[in-house]
């Protein structure tokens, strides 16, 4: 019953919530004991990824048909997501070394082409993009939520906790704004991402999480691909602010008291994975209070890995941008950092370039003698994150030794060489490094990512006489054409 696990109830009694809290505390105690006994699997570094996708119809509007699309695709790797116009592709973990990433690129392209071909049979297309630019408020007026009890329970629990409608208020740097009330968490479904997993040992977890936090503002700036929402040009990566607001369980009074949001950047560098799980149970009330009969201590003492189902379920409802994961595969427990900051798209080549940059840079940042987080305050890191999301590839970020520097310059002068070294240390082939880190280098030199391309394409369509809504549809049609070539976004032509 971990992240994304199904639940059986849609609401919970006071007694169920109390029992759930007690089970989370018990799970936490057992988890702490497991960490001191070093019970975890780690033979070689494994990486995995998840890609969330949008469905559009022939008019490039959202297509609320994921049940039919998944039935047509008939591949267990593709699963349901929050809204009926979303699906997710789960890519099985694989080791990093050698040419594995080039093989993965071919596998993903074949898989997505086959899935898209099946989706077309039921009138749908797959689109890999951070926020579907043609989504509008009226699309959420009908039946939008997927047929999955977990999503309905989550929606209901967030609104019970809030006690009122959600107010979205996002200002774009160019003066455009979305300000509207929502009576469901539907806008959260607009946020489609790529999630990167890295398996680590308990002793190395804190360094990798801290490194991932320091790096994620740069990831967002480089890969931004979500500039439009509800017809407005907002942040380069609007997904970050939208996700935070759309799942906010706090009415205004609790915000004013400084109560932490469910979409939580964090507030300090950590010394152990335990810090994160303990913060989750201390600060965040349960949204899904589903309990099991497991006695985790008895399981542990019998020499078996306990499921810690309640702790994992709770962890899945605290939306950290770098989330700690406890999981069990073939009876062996392991730990992962789940990096959740990247938007989907534009192409598989871009997605794997973003992944290569992350895996290479995190390896070096986590392993240095005087790591970057010992020289930068956590508040400065969080400020970087907001700037990266707002301004994208044009953002200016603070970095120790460089002061305030353009995100593109920071990557070219410092982080890209680190990523090359890191991938080499992982045993990744020269061909993989040249292909994918070459894309990152060219993207920085061109100053073009998904957000800048989308924005400029819409501007040009508007200049030619289209209104905003028409321009968004025209841009998305051209985007899908380019996306299917797998040529990286910095090479795409404009209208």
Short mmCIF file of C-alpha atoms in Angstrom, two decimals:
data_model
loop_
_atom_site.label_atom_id
_atom_site.label_comp_id
_atom_site.label_asym_id
_atom_site.label_seq_id
_atom_site.Cartn_x
_atom_site.Cartn_y
_atom_site.Cartn_z
CA UNK A 1 0.00 0.00 0.00
CA UNK A 2 2.72 2.46 -0.98
CA UNK A 3 2.64 5.44 -3.32
CA UNK A 4 -0.31 5.11 -5.67
CA UNK A 5 -1.77 2.13 -3.78
CA UNK A 6 -5.50 1.47 -4.04
CA UNK A 7 -7.64 2.05 -0.94
CA UNK A 8 -10.97 0.47 -0.04
CA UNK A 9 -12.81 3.32 1.72
CA UNK A 10 -13.78 6.83 0.63
CA UNK A 11 -14.11 8.23 4.16
CA UNK A 12 -12.84 7.26 7.60
CA UNK A 13 -14.22 7.29 11.16
CA UNK A 14 -12.49 9.01 14.09
CA UNK A 15 -11.51 5.57 15.44
CA UNK A 16 -9.98 4.57 12.08
CA UNK A 17 -7.97 7.79 11.97
CA UNK A 18 -6.72 7.26 15.52
CA UNK A 19 -5.69 3.67 14.80
CA UNK A 20 -3.98 4.76 11.61
CA UNK A 21 -1.92 7.38 13.47
CA UNK A 22 -0.85 4.74 16.01
CA UNK A 23 0.15 2.35 13.20
CA UNK A 24 2.21 5.09 11.46
CA UNK A 25 4.09 5.72 14.74
CA UNK A 26 4.65 1.97 15.19
CA UNK A 27 5.88 1.67 11.57
CA UNK A 28 8.23 4.59 12.17
CA UNK A 29 9.76 2.89 15.23
CA UNK A 30 10.32 -0.32 13.24
CA UNK A 31 11.78 1.63 10.32
CA UNK A 32 14.25 3.35 12.66
CA UNK A 33 15.32 -0.04 14.00
CA UNK A 34 15.77 -1.38 10.45
CA UNK A 35 18.03 1.57 9.62
CA UNK A 36 20.28 0.88 12.61
CA UNK A 37 20.50 -2.81 11.65
CA UNK A 38 21.28 -2.02 7.97
CA UNK A 39 18.64 -4.39 6.57
CA UNK A 40 18.59 -2.94 3.04
CA UNK A 41 19.26 -4.34 -0.42
CA UNK A 42 21.98 -2.60 -2.42
CA UNK A 43 24.02 -4.61 -4.88
CA UNK A 44 24.25 -2.10 -7.71
CA UNK A 45 22.65 1.28 -8.46
CA UNK A 46 19.26 0.85 -10.11
CA UNK A 47 17.39 3.63 -11.85
CA UNK A 48 13.76 3.72 -12.91
CA UNK A 49 11.37 6.29 -14.29
CA UNK A 50 7.69 7.08 -14.64
CA UNK A 51 6.29 9.21 -17.47
CA UNK A 52 2.84 10.79 -17.16
CA UNK A 53 1.02 11.43 -20.43
CA UNK A 54 -1.97 13.43 -21.63
CA UNK A 55 -4.66 12.21 -24.02
CA UNK A 56 -6.04 14.54 -26.68
CA UNK A 57 -8.81 14.08 -29.27
CA UNK A 58 -8.71 15.05 -32.95
CA UNK A 59 -9.25 18.73 -32.05
CA UNK A 60 -6.30 18.66 -29.59
CA UNK A 61 -8.63 19.11 -26.62
CA UNK A 62 -8.27 16.81 -23.59
CA UNK A 63 -9.81 13.39 -24.28
CA UNK A 64 -11.46 11.91 -21.19
CA UNK A 65 -11.06 8.30 -22.25
CA UNK A 66 -8.22 6.68 -20.33
CA UNK A 67 -10.21 3.52 -19.55
CA UNK A 68 -10.78 2.84 -23.27
CA UNK A 69 -7.21 3.85 -24.17
CA UNK A 70 -5.67 1.56 -21.53
CA UNK A 71 -7.90 -1.29 -22.69
CA UNK A 72 -6.72 -0.71 -26.27
CA UNK A 73 -3.02 -0.51 -25.27
CA UNK A 74 -3.36 -3.65 -23.12
CA UNK A 75 0.11 -3.30 -21.59
CA UNK A 76 0.52 -3.50 -17.78
CA UNK A 77 3.30 -0.88 -17.99
CA UNK A 78 0.60 1.73 -18.73
CA UNK A 79 -1.68 2.66 -15.84
CA UNK A 80 -4.43 5.02 -14.86
CA UNK A 81 -3.73 8.50 -13.46
CA UNK A 82 -5.83 11.06 -11.57
CA UNK A 83 -7.97 12.38 -14.46
CA UNK A 84 -9.55 10.53 -17.34
CA UNK A 85 -7.32 12.38 -19.84
CA UNK A 86 -4.09 11.13 -18.12
CA UNK A 87 -2.21 7.83 -18.19
CA UNK A 88 1.20 6.85 -16.82
CA UNK A 89 4.00 4.69 -18.19
CA UNK A 90 6.07 2.89 -15.55
CA UNK A 91 9.51 1.92 -16.82
CA UNK A 92 11.03 -1.05 -14.96
CA UNK A 93 14.29 -0.31 -13.08
CA UNK A 94 17.53 -1.04 -14.87
CA UNK A 95 21.22 -0.58 -14.10
CA UNK A 96 22.85 2.65 -15.33
CA UNK A 97 26.19 1.46 -16.78
CA UNK A 98 27.16 0.90 -20.42
CA UNK A 99 24.82 1.72 -23.31
CA UNK A 100 21.71 0.99 -21.26
CA UNK A 101 20.29 4.52 -21.82
CA UNK A 102 20.53 4.19 -25.63
CA UNK A 103 18.68 0.88 -25.43
CA UNK A 104 16.11 2.52 -23.14
CA UNK A 105 15.57 5.31 -25.69
CA UNK A 106 14.77 2.74 -28.38
CA UNK A 107 12.54 0.73 -26.03
CA UNK A 108 10.60 3.82 -24.93
CA UNK A 109 10.12 5.08 -28.47
CA UNK A 110 8.83 1.68 -29.62
CA UNK A 111 6.55 1.39 -26.59
CA UNK A 112 5.09 4.89 -26.95
CA UNK A 113 4.66 4.59 -30.73
CA UNK A 114 2.78 1.30 -30.26
CA UNK A 115 0.66 2.82 -27.45
CA UNK A 116 -0.13 5.91 -29.55
CA UNK A 117 -1.14 3.73 -32.48
CA UNK A 118 -3.53 1.75 -30.21
CA UNK A 119 -4.87 5.00 -28.67
CA UNK A 120 -5.70 6.33 -32.15
CA UNK A 121 -8.01 3.36 -32.64
CA UNK A 122 -10.25 4.87 -29.92
CA UNK A 123 -9.86 8.46 -31.15
CA UNK A 124 -7.02 9.53 -28.86
CA UNK A 125 -3.41 10.71 -29.14
CA UNK A 126 -0.67 10.62 -26.48
CA UNK A 127 1.03 13.92 -25.64
CA UNK A 128 4.08 14.29 -23.43
CA UNK A 129 3.96 17.84 -22.01
CA UNK A 130 4.10 19.46 -18.54
CA UNK A 131 0.61 21.01 -18.72
CA UNK A 132 -1.78 20.41 -21.59
CA UNK A 133 -2.13 23.97 -22.98
CA UNK A 134 -5.67 23.41 -24.29
CA UNK A 135 -7.14 22.45 -20.89
CA UNK A 136 -9.82 24.99 -19.84
CA UNK A 137 -12.04 25.36 -16.74
CA UNK A 138 -15.09 23.96 -18.55
CA UNK A 139 -13.30 20.66 -19.14
CA UNK A 140 -13.60 19.92 -15.42
CA UNK A 141 -17.35 20.49 -15.25
CA UNK A 142 -18.32 16.92 -16.22
CA UNK A 143 -17.01 13.57 -15.02
CA UNK A 144 -13.27 14.13 -15.00
CA UNK A 145 -11.85 11.86 -12.27
CA UNK A 146 -10.55 8.37 -13.14
CA UNK A 147 -12.52 5.35 -11.98
CA UNK A 148 -10.22 4.58 -9.06
CA UNK A 149 -11.31 4.71 -5.44
CA UNK A 150 -8.00 6.18 -4.25
CA UNK A 151 -8.45 9.35 -6.30
CA UNK A 152 -12.02 9.93 -5.11
CA UNK A 153 -10.99 9.34 -1.48
CA UNK A 154 -8.04 11.73 -1.88
CA UNK A 155 -10.21 14.44 -3.41
CA UNK A 156 -12.81 14.09 -0.64
CA UNK A 157 -10.19 14.04 2.15
CA UNK A 158 -8.48 17.20 0.89
CA UNK A 159 -11.79 19.06 0.83
CA UNK A 160 -12.85 17.79 4.27
CA UNK A 161 -9.50 19.02 5.62
CA UNK A 162 -9.88 22.44 3.92
CA UNK A 163 -13.57 22.94 4.63
CA UNK A 164 -13.92 25.22 1.58
CA UNK A 165 -13.17 25.47 -2.16
CA UNK A 166 -9.59 25.77 -3.38
CA UNK A 167 -8.52 29.20 -4.62
CA UNK A 168 -5.97 29.17 -7.42
CA UNK A 169 -4.06 32.42 -7.84
CA UNK A 170 -0.99 32.35 -10.11
CA UNK A 171 0.62 35.50 -11.57
CA UNK A 172 2.83 35.23 -14.63
CA UNK A 173 5.88 37.49 -14.91
CA UNK A 174 4.38 39.10 -18.06
CA UNK A 175 1.24 40.18 -16.17
CA UNK A 176 -1.15 37.36 -17.12
CA UNK A 177 -2.97 35.70 -14.23
CA UNK A 178 -5.25 32.82 -13.29
CA UNK A 179 -7.45 33.56 -10.25
CA UNK A 180 -10.35 31.17 -9.74
CA UNK A 181 -12.10 28.92 -7.21
CA UNK A 182 -12.21 25.14 -7.73
CA UNK A 183 -14.55 22.64 -6.07
CA UNK A 184 -12.27 19.64 -6.68
CA UNK A 185 -8.57 18.79 -7.04
CA UNK A 186 -9.10 18.50 -10.83
CA UNK A 187 -6.48 21.18 -11.67
CA UNK A 188 -3.84 18.95 -10.05
CA UNK A 189 -4.39 16.50 -12.92
CA UNK A 190 -3.09 19.14 -15.35
CA UNK A 191 0.40 18.63 -13.87
CA UNK A 192 2.10 15.82 -15.80
CA UNK A 193 5.64 14.92 -14.82
CA UNK A 194 8.57 12.58 -15.25
CA UNK A 195 9.76 10.93 -12.05
CA UNK A 196 13.31 9.64 -11.71
CA UNK A 197 14.19 6.95 -9.16
CA UNK A 198 17.62 6.21 -7.74
CA UNK A 199 18.25 3.32 -5.33
CA UNK A 200 20.72 4.23 -2.55
CA UNK A 201 22.07 2.75 0.68
CA UNK A 202 20.77 4.09 4.02
CA UNK A 203 24.19 5.63 4.73
CA UNK A 204 24.23 7.50 1.41
CA UNK A 205 20.58 8.57 1.39
CA UNK A 206 20.96 11.97 3.11
CA UNK A 207 23.78 13.09 0.81
CA UNK A 208 21.79 12.08 -2.28
CA UNK A 209 18.59 13.77 -1.06
CA UNK A 210 20.45 16.99 -0.17
CA UNK A 211 22.19 16.92 -3.55
CA UNK A 212 18.84 16.38 -5.31
CA UNK A 213 17.34 19.36 -3.45
CA UNK A 214 20.26 21.61 -4.42
CA UNK A 215 20.03 20.45 -8.03
CA UNK A 216 16.26 20.57 -8.56
CA UNK A 217 16.04 24.37 -9.21
CA UNK A 218 18.50 23.87 -12.09
CA UNK A 219 16.53 20.84 -13.37
CA UNK A 220 13.31 22.88 -13.43
CA UNK A 221 14.95 25.85 -15.13
CA UNK A 222 16.54 23.68 -17.83
CA UNK A 223 13.53 21.46 -18.54
CA UNK A 224 10.59 23.88 -18.06
CA UNK A 225 7.68 22.83 -20.31
CA UNK A 226 4.48 24.18 -18.69
CA UNK A 227 4.03 27.86 -19.58
CA UNK A 228 0.25 27.87 -20.23
CA UNK A 229 -2.69 27.05 -17.97
CA UNK A 230 -6.36 27.94 -18.47
CA UNK A 231 -5.33 30.01 -21.51
CA UNK A 232 -2.85 32.24 -19.65
CA UNK A 233 0.95 32.48 -20.00
CA UNK A 234 2.09 32.02 -16.40
CA UNK A 235 5.41 30.60 -15.12
CA UNK A 236 7.89 28.78 -17.38
CA UNK A 237 7.12 25.71 -15.20
CA UNK A 238 3.61 26.58 -13.93
CA UNK A 239 3.23 22.94 -12.80
CA UNK A 240 5.20 23.66 -9.62
CA UNK A 241 2.93 26.41 -8.27
CA UNK A 242 -0.26 24.83 -9.64
CA UNK A 243 0.42 21.50 -7.95
CA UNK A 244 1.10 23.25 -4.63
CA UNK A 245 -2.13 25.26 -4.75
CA UNK A 246 -4.40 22.56 -6.21
CA UNK A 247 -3.72 20.08 -3.35
CA UNK A 248 -3.57 22.60 -0.51
CA UNK A 249 -5.41 21.32 2.56
CA UNK A 250 -4.95 24.63 4.43
CA UNK A 251 -7.60 27.35 4.66
CA UNK A 252 -6.14 30.87 4.79
CA UNK A 253 -6.01 30.96 8.61
CA UNK A 254 -3.74 27.89 8.77
CA UNK A 255 -1.49 29.39 6.08
CA UNK A 256 -1.25 32.54 8.19
CA UNK A 257 -0.18 30.39 11.16
CA UNK A 258 2.67 28.94 9.10
CA UNK A 259 1.20 25.43 8.79
CA UNK A 260 3.19 23.54 6.15
CA UNK A 261 1.66 22.75 2.73
CA UNK A 262 1.22 19.14 1.52
CA UNK A 263 3.36 20.02 -1.50
CA UNK A 264 6.42 20.50 0.62
CA UNK A 265 9.84 21.66 -0.54
CA UNK A 266 11.18 20.95 2.95
CA UNK A 267 12.84 23.38 5.36
CA UNK A 268 16.29 21.97 6.17
CA UNK A 269 19.10 19.78 4.92
CA UNK A 270 18.84 16.28 6.40
CA UNK A 271 21.21 13.82 8.09
CA UNK A 272 19.14 10.64 7.54
CA UNK A 273 16.15 9.35 5.55
CA UNK A 274 14.48 8.98 8.95
CA UNK A 275 14.28 12.80 9.22
CA UNK A 276 11.86 12.92 6.27
CA UNK A 277 9.54 10.11 7.37
CA UNK A 278 9.50 11.53 10.89
CA UNK A 279 8.63 15.03 9.61
CA UNK A 280 5.80 13.55 7.53
CA UNK A 281 4.21 11.91 10.56
CA UNK A 282 4.80 14.91 12.83
CA UNK A 283 3.49 17.68 10.55
CA UNK A 284 0.85 16.16 8.27
CA UNK A 285 -2.52 14.67 9.29
CA UNK A 286 -3.64 11.53 7.45
CA UNK A 287 -5.61 11.95 4.23
CA UNK A 288 -6.16 8.21 3.61
CA UNK A 289 -6.46 6.38 6.97
CA UNK A 290 -6.29 2.81 5.65
CA UNK A 291 -4.81 0.27 8.10
CA UNK A 292 -3.62 -3.34 7.80
CA UNK A 293 -3.34 -6.14 10.36
CA UNK A 294 0.44 -6.37 10.02
CA UNK A 295 2.52 -6.47 13.20
CA UNK A 296 5.70 -4.92 11.73
CA UNK A 297 7.90 -5.70 14.76
CA UNK A 298 6.87 -9.37 14.71
CA UNK A 299 7.65 -9.51 10.97
CA UNK A 300 11.06 -7.95 11.52
CA UNK A 301 11.91 -10.29 14.41
CA UNK A 302 10.89 -13.26 12.24
CA UNK A 303 13.56 -12.16 9.74
CA UNK A 304 11.10 -10.81 7.15
CA UNK A 305 10.85 -7.33 5.67
CA UNK A 306 7.74 -5.60 7.08
CA UNK A 307 5.47 -3.83 4.56
CA UNK A 308 5.13 -0.69 6.74
CA UNK A 309 1.97 -0.10 4.70
CA UNK A 310 0.61 2.78 6.79
CA UNK A 311 3.92 4.67 6.76
CA UNK A 312 4.24 4.23 2.99
CA UNK A 313 0.63 5.26 2.31
CA UNK A 314 1.09 8.41 4.42
CA UNK A 315 4.37 9.18 2.65
CA UNK A 316 2.48 8.97 -0.66
CA UNK A 317 0.18 11.84 0.41
CA UNK A 318 2.99 14.26 1.30
CA UNK A 319 4.13 15.67 -2.02
CA UNK A 320 7.83 16.38 -1.66
CA UNK A 321 9.69 17.29 -4.84
CA UNK A 322 12.34 14.76 -3.79
CA UNK A 323 10.43 12.03 -2.02
CA UNK A 324 11.95 9.28 0.15
CA UNK A 325 10.78 5.80 -0.85
CA UNK A 326 10.81 2.58 1.18
CA UNK A 327 9.90 -0.39 -0.99
CA UNK A 328 10.18 -4.18 -1.07
CA UNK A 329 11.11 -6.22 -4.14
CA UNK A 330 11.26 -10.03 -3.94
CA UNK A 331 11.21 -9.90 -0.15
CA UNK A 332 14.17 -7.49 0.10
CA UNK A 333 13.63 -3.90 1.31
CA UNK A 334 15.40 -0.99 -0.38
CA UNK A 335 15.48 2.81 -0.33
CA UNK A 336 15.11 5.24 -3.24
CA UNK A 337 15.17 8.96 -3.88
CA UNK A 338 12.22 9.80 -6.14
CA UNK A 339 12.92 13.03 -8.04
CA UNK A 340 9.56 14.56 -9.04
CA UNK A 341 10.42 18.04 -10.34
CA UNK A 342 10.65 17.40 -14.09
CA UNK A 343 7.75 18.06 -16.47
CA UNK A 344 6.87 15.45 -19.07
CA UNK A 345 8.25 15.96 -22.59
CA UNK A 346 8.89 17.34 -25.03
CA UNK A 347 10.52 14.20 -26.54
CA UNK A 348 12.00 10.95 -25.28
CA UNK A 349 15.43 12.34 -26.28
CA UNK A 350 14.84 15.44 -24.09
CA UNK A 351 13.49 13.32 -21.22
CA UNK A 352 16.53 11.04 -21.22
CA UNK A 353 18.87 14.03 -21.54
CA UNK A 354 17.24 15.51 -18.41
CA UNK A 355 17.66 12.14 -16.67
CA UNK A 356 21.32 11.76 -17.69
CA UNK A 357 22.08 15.26 -16.40
CA UNK A 358 20.40 14.46 -13.07
CA UNK A 359 22.05 11.07 -12.53
CA UNK A 360 25.49 12.36 -13.46
CA UNK A 361 25.35 15.60 -11.47
CA UNK A 362 23.84 13.99 -8.35
CA UNK A 363 26.61 11.39 -8.27
CA UNK A 364 29.28 14.13 -8.10
CA UNK A 365 27.36 16.54 -5.84
CA UNK A 366 26.60 13.78 -3.31
CA UNK A 367 30.20 12.56 -3.24
CA UNK A 368 32.23 15.77 -2.83
CA UNK A 369 34.20 16.47 0.33
CA UNK A 370 32.66 19.91 0.97
CA UNK A 371 29.23 19.44 -0.56
CA UNK A 372 27.25 22.36 -1.96
CA UNK A 373 24.62 22.20 0.82
CA UNK A 374 27.27 22.96 3.47
CA UNK A 375 27.91 26.27 1.65
CA UNK A 376 24.32 27.30 0.83
CA UNK A 377 21.39 27.95 3.14
CA UNK A 378 18.24 25.89 2.62
CA UNK A 379 16.30 29.17 2.19
CA UNK A 380 18.60 30.12 -0.72
CA UNK A 381 17.95 26.71 -2.30
CA UNK A 382 14.18 27.20 -2.00
CA UNK A 383 14.43 30.70 -3.50
CA UNK A 384 16.38 29.17 -6.43
CA UNK A 385 13.55 26.67 -6.88
CA UNK A 386 10.90 29.40 -7.18
CA UNK A 387 13.08 31.38 -9.61
CA UNK A 388 13.81 28.31 -11.75
CA UNK A 389 10.09 27.53 -12.01
CA UNK A 390 9.07 31.13 -12.73
CA UNK A 391 11.77 32.14 -15.24
CA UNK A 392 12.94 28.78 -16.64
CA UNK A 393 16.09 28.75 -18.72
CA UNK A 394 16.35 32.56 -18.34
CA UNK A 395 16.41 32.36 -14.52
CA UNK A 396 19.27 33.59 -12.36
CA UNK A 397 20.21 31.28 -9.49
CA UNK A 398 22.55 31.56 -6.51
CA UNK A 399 25.36 28.99 -6.42
CA UNK A 400 28.33 28.89 -4.00
CA UNK A 401 31.52 30.03 -5.74
CA UNK A 402 29.54 31.69 -8.57
CA UNK A 403 27.20 34.06 -6.72
CA UNK A 404 24.09 34.86 -8.76
CA UNK A 405 24.45 33.36 -12.22
CA UNK A 406 22.26 32.49 -15.22
CA UNK A 407 20.97 28.91 -15.07
CA UNK A 408 22.37 28.24 -18.57
CA UNK A 409 25.82 29.57 -17.62
CA UNK A 410 25.85 27.58 -14.35
CA UNK A 411 25.14 24.39 -16.30
CA UNK A 412 27.67 25.04 -19.06
CA UNK A 413 30.52 26.18 -16.79
CA UNK A 414 30.06 23.93 -13.77
CA UNK A 415 27.29 21.32 -13.64
CA UNK A 416 27.62 19.81 -17.12
CA UNK A 417 31.31 18.88 -16.61
CA UNK A 418 30.27 17.38 -13.24
CA UNK A 419 27.49 15.38 -14.92
CA UNK A 420 30.00 14.00 -17.46
CA UNK A 421 32.32 12.90 -14.63
CA UNK A 422 29.45 11.46 -12.60
CA UNK A 423 28.15 9.35 -15.49
CA UNK A 424 31.67 8.15 -16.21
CA UNK A 425 31.96 7.07 -12.56
CA UNK A 426 28.65 5.19 -12.90
CA UNK A 427 30.26 3.32 -15.83
CA UNK A 428 28.02 4.96 -18.43
CA UNK A 429 29.41 4.73 -21.98
CA UNK A 430 30.91 7.66 -23.89
CA UNK A 431 28.18 7.29 -26.55
CA UNK A 432 25.43 7.81 -23.95
CA UNK A 433 27.22 10.80 -22.40
CA UNK A 434 27.84 12.44 -25.77
CA UNK A 435 24.27 11.98 -26.97
CA UNK A 436 22.29 13.04 -23.92
CA UNK A 437 24.59 15.57 -22.26
CA UNK A 438 25.21 16.98 -25.76
CA UNK A 439 21.46 17.77 -25.89
CA UNK A 440 21.67 19.63 -22.55
CA UNK A 441 24.69 21.62 -23.78
CA UNK A 442 22.99 22.58 -27.05
CA UNK A 443 19.77 23.48 -25.21
CA UNK A 444 21.70 25.89 -22.95
CA UNK A 445 23.60 27.40 -25.88
CA UNK A 446 20.37 27.95 -27.83
CA UNK A 447 18.45 29.18 -24.76
CA UNK A 448 15.50 27.09 -25.95
CA UNK A 449 13.46 24.58 -23.94
CA UNK A 450 9.83 23.46 -24.11
CA UNK A 451 8.54 26.57 -22.33
CA UNK A 452 10.38 29.06 -24.55
CA UNK A 453 9.36 27.17 -27.71
CA UNK A 454 5.68 26.99 -26.69
CA UNK A 455 5.62 30.67 -25.73
CA UNK A 456 7.24 31.85 -28.97
CA UNK A 457 5.05 29.59 -31.15
CA UNK A 458 1.87 30.97 -29.53
CA UNK A 459 3.14 34.56 -29.93
CA UNK A 460 3.74 33.97 -33.66
CA UNK A 461 0.32 32.38 -34.21
CA UNK A 462 -1.28 35.36 -32.42
CA UNK A 463 0.73 37.77 -34.58
CA UNK A 464 -0.77 36.06 -37.63
CA UNK A 465 -4.28 36.80 -36.34
CA UNK A 466 -5.27 33.83 -34.14
CA UNK A 467 -6.88 34.52 -30.78
CA UNK A 468 -5.21 32.89 -27.74
CA UNK A 469 -7.39 29.78 -27.68
CA UNK A 470 -6.89 29.11 -31.39
CA UNK A 471 -3.15 29.81 -31.09
CA UNK A 472 -2.85 27.26 -28.26
CA UNK A 473 -4.51 24.59 -30.40
CA UNK A 474 -2.28 25.43 -33.38
CA UNK A 475 0.82 25.35 -31.19
CA UNK A 476 -0.14 21.98 -29.67
CA UNK A 477 -0.75 20.47 -33.11
CA UNK A 478 2.73 21.58 -34.22
CA UNK A 479 4.21 20.41 -30.89
CA UNK A 480 2.80 16.89 -31.40
CA UNK A 481 4.24 16.79 -34.93
CA UNK A 482 7.71 17.70 -33.62
CA UNK A 483 7.36 15.41 -30.58
CA UNK A 484 6.84 12.36 -32.78
CA UNK A 485 10.16 12.97 -34.63
CA UNK A 486 12.13 12.62 -31.34
CA UNK A 487 14.32 15.56 -32.38
CA UNK A 488 15.25 17.57 -29.24
CA UNK A 489 13.17 20.70 -28.62
CA UNK A 490 16.01 23.19 -29.12
CA UNK A 491 16.13 22.13 -32.82
CA UNK A 492 12.37 22.56 -33.48
CA UNK A 493 11.27 25.02 -36.16
CA UNK A 494 8.74 27.74 -35.30
CA UNK A 495 5.62 28.74 -37.29
#
